[in-house]
């Protein structure tokens, strides 16, 4: 990496990285890009290196990290094949960057512009309308020092509402044709739309939701199980990304 990209406190694994380098932790957001890289490895033999950090110690708020991502959020993708090296923040942007530069055959995207736009719609839907609600449910339900019933109930209801949107899509409620995946013609194709959504939704029980809460979403639950069986998904959420 170019000297201008790091400070004295930057980990050596970041400073010395070649090629693609991911700074991450095994959280839902981290898992999005971890899974994408693992999927690309299965198809193309894509290689990358990884630096694991602990966000509970606020490592992501230190100057070395903020130099790469001023928002102080994991993961960060650094592409050292670019000159100068190029940093990408925000998970959806990282997935789209990998589509552009590492998925030449659109295995996880679409060549057809309408299908591609459909994938973007669902990717952005979860980024803007799903993860924020479920993230706040996690915060107020599990981590906040003060339990605020109104906040917990509000974000629980909003999380279930966006789950309902995904259920409508997957069930084919208004089309008459159930789907396997969020984007693409027919039953759909596994794509960045799914990769960008699944790591959060599969954690419904961690968020404090009960099986009774999930009964209205049978197609969503099958979608969770379907994606969980992919070898790259198992690796992308596995022990190699745990400290």
Short mmCIF file of C-alpha atoms in Angstrom, two decimals:
data_model
loop_
_atom_site.label_atom_id
_atom_site.label_comp_id
_atom_site.label_asym_id
_atom_site.label_seq_id
_atom_site.Cartn_x
_atom_site.Cartn_y
_atom_site.Cartn_z
CA UNK A 1 0.00 0.00 0.00
CA UNK A 2 1.19 3.51 -0.76
CA UNK A 3 2.68 5.31 2.29
CA UNK A 4 0.08 8.07 1.95
CA UNK A 5 -2.63 5.55 2.77
CA UNK A 6 -1.55 4.69 6.30
CA UNK A 7 -0.45 6.25 9.56
CA UNK A 8 1.91 5.05 12.28
CA UNK A 9 -0.82 3.06 14.00
CA UNK A 10 -1.90 1.16 10.90
CA UNK A 11 -1.53 -2.62 11.40
CA UNK A 12 1.38 -4.19 9.54
CA UNK A 13 -1.02 -6.55 7.76
CA UNK A 14 -2.69 -3.53 6.18
CA UNK A 15 0.55 -1.73 5.34
CA UNK A 16 2.11 -4.73 3.63
CA UNK A 17 -0.99 -6.01 1.84
CA UNK A 18 -0.92 -6.80 -1.86
CA UNK A 19 -3.96 -7.20 -4.07
CA UNK A 20 -7.39 -7.09 -2.44
CA UNK A 21 -7.35 -6.58 1.31
CA UNK A 22 -10.37 -6.68 3.63
CA UNK A 23 -10.47 -5.07 7.07
CA UNK A 24 -13.38 -6.70 8.82
CA UNK A 25 -15.04 -8.35 11.79
CA UNK A 26 -17.43 -11.30 11.65
CA UNK A 27 -20.61 -9.22 11.97
CA UNK A 28 -23.53 -9.12 9.51
CA UNK A 29 -21.95 -6.22 7.64
CA UNK A 30 -18.55 -7.87 7.59
CA UNK A 31 -20.10 -11.13 6.42
CA UNK A 32 -21.59 -9.52 3.32
CA UNK A 33 -18.18 -8.86 1.80
CA UNK A 34 -16.58 -11.96 3.32
CA UNK A 35 -19.21 -14.10 1.58
CA UNK A 36 -18.80 -12.25 -1.71
CA UNK A 37 -15.05 -12.82 -1.70
CA UNK A 38 -15.50 -16.49 -0.84
CA UNK A 39 -18.01 -16.87 -3.69
CA UNK A 40 -15.59 -15.21 -6.11
CA UNK A 41 -12.85 -17.54 -4.93
CA UNK A 42 -14.99 -20.56 -5.83
CA UNK A 43 -15.67 -19.24 -9.33
CA UNK A 44 -12.47 -17.44 -10.29
CA UNK A 45 -9.88 -18.37 -7.68
CA UNK A 46 -9.94 -14.79 -6.39
CA UNK A 47 -7.31 -14.12 -3.74
CA UNK A 48 -7.29 -11.55 -0.95
CA UNK A 49 -5.87 -11.00 2.50
CA UNK A 50 -7.67 -10.04 5.68
CA UNK A 51 -7.09 -7.96 8.78
CA UNK A 52 -9.48 -8.72 11.65
CA UNK A 53 -10.23 -5.96 14.13
CA UNK A 54 -12.38 -5.74 17.25
CA UNK A 55 -15.01 -3.02 16.96
CA UNK A 56 -15.91 -3.41 20.64
CA UNK A 57 -12.58 -1.73 21.46
CA UNK A 58 -13.34 1.09 18.99
CA UNK A 59 -10.39 0.17 16.80
CA UNK A 60 -12.45 1.48 13.87
CA UNK A 61 -12.51 4.94 15.46
CA UNK A 62 -8.73 5.30 15.51
CA UNK A 63 -7.01 7.64 13.09
CA UNK A 64 -5.44 4.88 11.00
CA UNK A 65 -8.87 3.45 10.26
CA UNK A 66 -10.57 6.80 9.74
CA UNK A 67 -7.91 7.61 7.15
CA UNK A 68 -9.35 4.73 5.12
CA UNK A 69 -13.01 5.16 6.07
CA UNK A 70 -13.99 8.48 7.68
CA UNK A 71 -17.29 6.93 8.78
CA UNK A 72 -15.50 4.48 11.06
CA UNK A 73 -17.46 1.38 10.08
CA UNK A 74 -16.35 -2.09 9.04
CA UNK A 75 -15.68 -3.57 6.62
CA UNK A 76 -13.27 -1.62 4.45
CA UNK A 77 -12.02 -3.02 1.16
CA UNK A 78 -8.62 -1.84 -0.09
CA UNK A 79 -7.69 -2.65 -3.68
CA UNK A 80 -3.92 -2.52 -3.96
CA UNK A 81 -4.05 -3.49 -7.63
CA UNK A 82 -5.11 0.08 -8.39
CA UNK A 83 -2.50 2.83 -8.57
CA UNK A 84 -2.73 4.47 -6.16
CA UNK A 85 -4.53 1.89 -3.97
CA UNK A 86 -8.26 2.43 -3.82
CA UNK A 87 -10.36 2.24 -0.63
CA UNK A 88 -14.03 1.31 -0.68
CA UNK A 89 -16.35 1.91 2.28
CA UNK A 90 -20.02 0.92 2.70
CA UNK A 91 -20.94 -2.70 2.12
CA UNK A 92 -23.22 -2.20 -0.88
CA UNK A 93 -20.54 -0.13 -2.61
CA UNK A 94 -18.01 -2.86 -1.83
CA UNK A 95 -20.22 -5.57 -3.29
CA UNK A 96 -20.74 -3.50 -6.45
CA UNK A 97 -17.01 -2.78 -6.68
CA UNK A 98 -16.27 -6.50 -6.56
CA UNK A 99 -18.93 -7.12 -9.20
CA UNK A 100 -17.26 -4.59 -11.48
CA UNK A 101 -13.64 -5.58 -10.99
CA UNK A 102 -13.69 -9.24 -9.90
CA UNK A 103 -16.81 -10.82 -11.46
CA UNK A 104 -16.19 -10.55 -15.20
CA UNK A 105 -18.90 -13.08 -16.05
CA UNK A 106 -21.56 -11.53 -13.80
CA UNK A 107 -21.96 -14.74 -11.82
CA UNK A 108 -23.36 -12.68 -8.95
CA UNK A 109 -24.79 -9.86 -11.02
CA UNK A 110 -26.70 -9.48 -14.27
CA UNK A 111 -25.81 -8.52 -17.82
CA UNK A 112 -29.39 -7.54 -18.61
CA UNK A 113 -29.89 -3.93 -17.50
CA UNK A 114 -33.40 -4.45 -16.15
CA UNK A 115 -32.35 -7.45 -14.07
CA UNK A 116 -29.32 -5.50 -12.92
CA UNK A 117 -31.52 -2.62 -11.83
CA UNK A 118 -33.79 -5.06 -10.01
CA UNK A 119 -30.79 -6.35 -8.06
CA UNK A 120 -29.82 -2.79 -7.17
CA UNK A 121 -33.34 -2.09 -5.93
CA UNK A 122 -33.25 -4.98 -3.48
CA UNK A 123 -29.65 -4.37 -2.45
CA UNK A 124 -30.46 -0.74 -1.66
CA UNK A 125 -33.76 -1.68 -0.03
CA UNK A 126 -31.99 -3.73 2.59
CA UNK A 127 -29.11 -1.28 2.99
CA UNK A 128 -31.47 1.65 3.56
CA UNK A 129 -34.62 0.08 5.02
CA UNK A 130 -33.65 -3.24 6.55
CA UNK A 131 -30.26 -3.12 8.23
CA UNK A 132 -30.89 0.21 10.01
CA UNK A 133 -34.06 -1.11 11.66
CA UNK A 134 -32.63 -4.48 12.65
CA UNK A 135 -29.43 -2.81 13.82
CA UNK A 136 -31.41 -0.52 16.11
CA UNK A 137 -33.41 -3.49 17.37
CA UNK A 138 -30.12 -5.16 18.28
CA UNK A 139 -28.89 -2.03 20.01
CA UNK A 140 -31.95 -1.27 22.10
CA UNK A 141 -32.81 -4.90 22.74
CA UNK A 142 -29.36 -6.25 23.60
CA UNK A 143 -26.73 -3.58 24.14
CA UNK A 144 -28.33 -0.37 25.44
CA UNK A 145 -27.68 0.26 29.13
CA UNK A 146 -31.25 1.48 29.53
CA UNK A 147 -34.07 -0.68 28.20
CA UNK A 148 -36.61 1.56 26.48
CA UNK A 149 -39.75 -0.47 25.69
CA UNK A 150 -41.00 2.00 23.08
CA UNK A 151 -37.74 1.84 21.13
CA UNK A 152 -37.57 -1.95 21.29
CA UNK A 153 -41.17 -2.32 20.16
CA UNK A 154 -40.80 0.23 17.37
CA UNK A 155 -37.71 -1.34 15.85
CA UNK A 156 -39.07 -4.85 16.30
CA UNK A 157 -42.20 -3.89 14.38
CA UNK A 158 -40.20 -2.16 11.65
CA UNK A 159 -37.87 -5.16 11.31
CA UNK A 160 -40.87 -7.46 10.95
CA UNK A 161 -42.37 -5.05 8.43
CA UNK A 162 -39.32 -5.20 6.16
CA UNK A 163 -39.23 -8.98 6.58
CA UNK A 164 -42.79 -8.84 5.28
CA UNK A 165 -41.61 -6.96 2.20
CA UNK A 166 -39.07 -9.71 1.52
CA UNK A 167 -41.78 -12.33 2.05
CA UNK A 168 -44.01 -10.62 -0.51
CA UNK A 169 -41.17 -10.71 -3.01
CA UNK A 170 -40.17 -14.33 -2.40
CA UNK A 171 -43.71 -15.70 -2.12
CA UNK A 172 -44.83 -14.17 -5.41
CA UNK A 173 -47.92 -12.87 -3.65
CA UNK A 174 -48.72 -10.40 -6.42
CA UNK A 175 -47.14 -12.26 -9.34
CA UNK A 176 -48.34 -15.80 -8.70
CA UNK A 177 -44.77 -17.12 -9.06
CA UNK A 178 -42.74 -17.89 -5.93
CA UNK A 179 -39.05 -17.06 -6.13
CA UNK A 180 -35.84 -18.63 -4.87
CA UNK A 181 -33.88 -15.37 -4.88
CA UNK A 182 -34.59 -11.66 -4.72
CA UNK A 183 -33.56 -10.52 -8.20
CA UNK A 184 -33.64 -11.86 -11.73
CA UNK A 185 -36.22 -13.27 -14.07
CA UNK A 186 -38.37 -16.26 -13.19
CA UNK A 187 -37.41 -17.68 -9.81
CA UNK A 188 -34.44 -15.34 -9.70
CA UNK A 189 -30.70 -15.86 -9.45
CA UNK A 190 -28.45 -15.81 -6.40
CA UNK A 191 -26.80 -12.41 -6.55
CA UNK A 192 -25.43 -9.47 -4.61
CA UNK A 193 -29.03 -8.65 -3.68
CA UNK A 194 -29.15 -11.84 -1.60
CA UNK A 195 -25.56 -11.56 -0.37
CA UNK A 196 -26.23 -8.03 0.87
CA UNK A 197 -29.39 -9.05 2.74
CA UNK A 198 -28.95 -12.57 4.09
CA UNK A 199 -26.30 -11.97 6.80
CA UNK A 200 -28.70 -9.71 8.70
CA UNK A 201 -31.92 -11.65 8.17
CA UNK A 202 -30.44 -15.00 9.20
CA UNK A 203 -29.72 -13.40 12.58
CA UNK A 204 -33.38 -12.90 13.46
CA UNK A 205 -33.09 -14.89 16.68
CA UNK A 206 -30.03 -12.90 17.78
CA UNK A 207 -32.20 -9.81 17.40
CA UNK A 208 -34.64 -11.21 19.94
CA UNK A 209 -37.32 -12.37 17.52
CA UNK A 210 -39.15 -15.59 18.32
CA UNK A 211 -40.28 -18.46 16.10
CA UNK A 212 -43.82 -17.19 16.51
CA UNK A 213 -42.73 -13.83 15.06
CA UNK A 214 -41.32 -15.60 11.99
CA UNK A 215 -44.36 -17.76 11.18
CA UNK A 216 -45.77 -15.20 8.70
CA UNK A 217 -42.59 -15.54 6.59
CA UNK A 218 -42.33 -19.17 5.37
CA UNK A 219 -40.74 -18.27 2.03
CA UNK A 220 -38.22 -16.03 3.75
CA UNK A 221 -37.27 -18.82 6.13
CA UNK A 222 -36.73 -21.21 3.21
CA UNK A 223 -34.58 -18.54 1.54
CA UNK A 224 -32.47 -18.26 4.70
CA UNK A 225 -31.93 -22.03 4.75
CA UNK A 226 -31.26 -22.22 1.01
CA UNK A 227 -28.46 -19.68 1.12
CA UNK A 228 -27.00 -21.07 4.35
CA UNK A 229 -26.15 -24.32 2.53
CA UNK A 230 -23.75 -22.67 0.09
CA UNK A 231 -20.13 -23.64 0.83
CA UNK A 232 -18.89 -20.08 0.32
CA UNK A 233 -21.52 -18.78 2.73
CA UNK A 234 -20.41 -21.26 5.37
CA UNK A 235 -16.80 -20.16 4.95
CA UNK A 236 -17.72 -16.48 4.80
CA UNK A 237 -19.41 -16.66 8.19
CA UNK A 238 -17.02 -19.19 9.70
CA UNK A 239 -14.13 -19.42 12.12
CA UNK A 240 -11.53 -17.96 9.76
CA UNK A 241 -13.11 -14.56 10.38
CA UNK A 242 -13.35 -14.95 14.15
CA UNK A 243 -10.70 -13.69 16.54
#
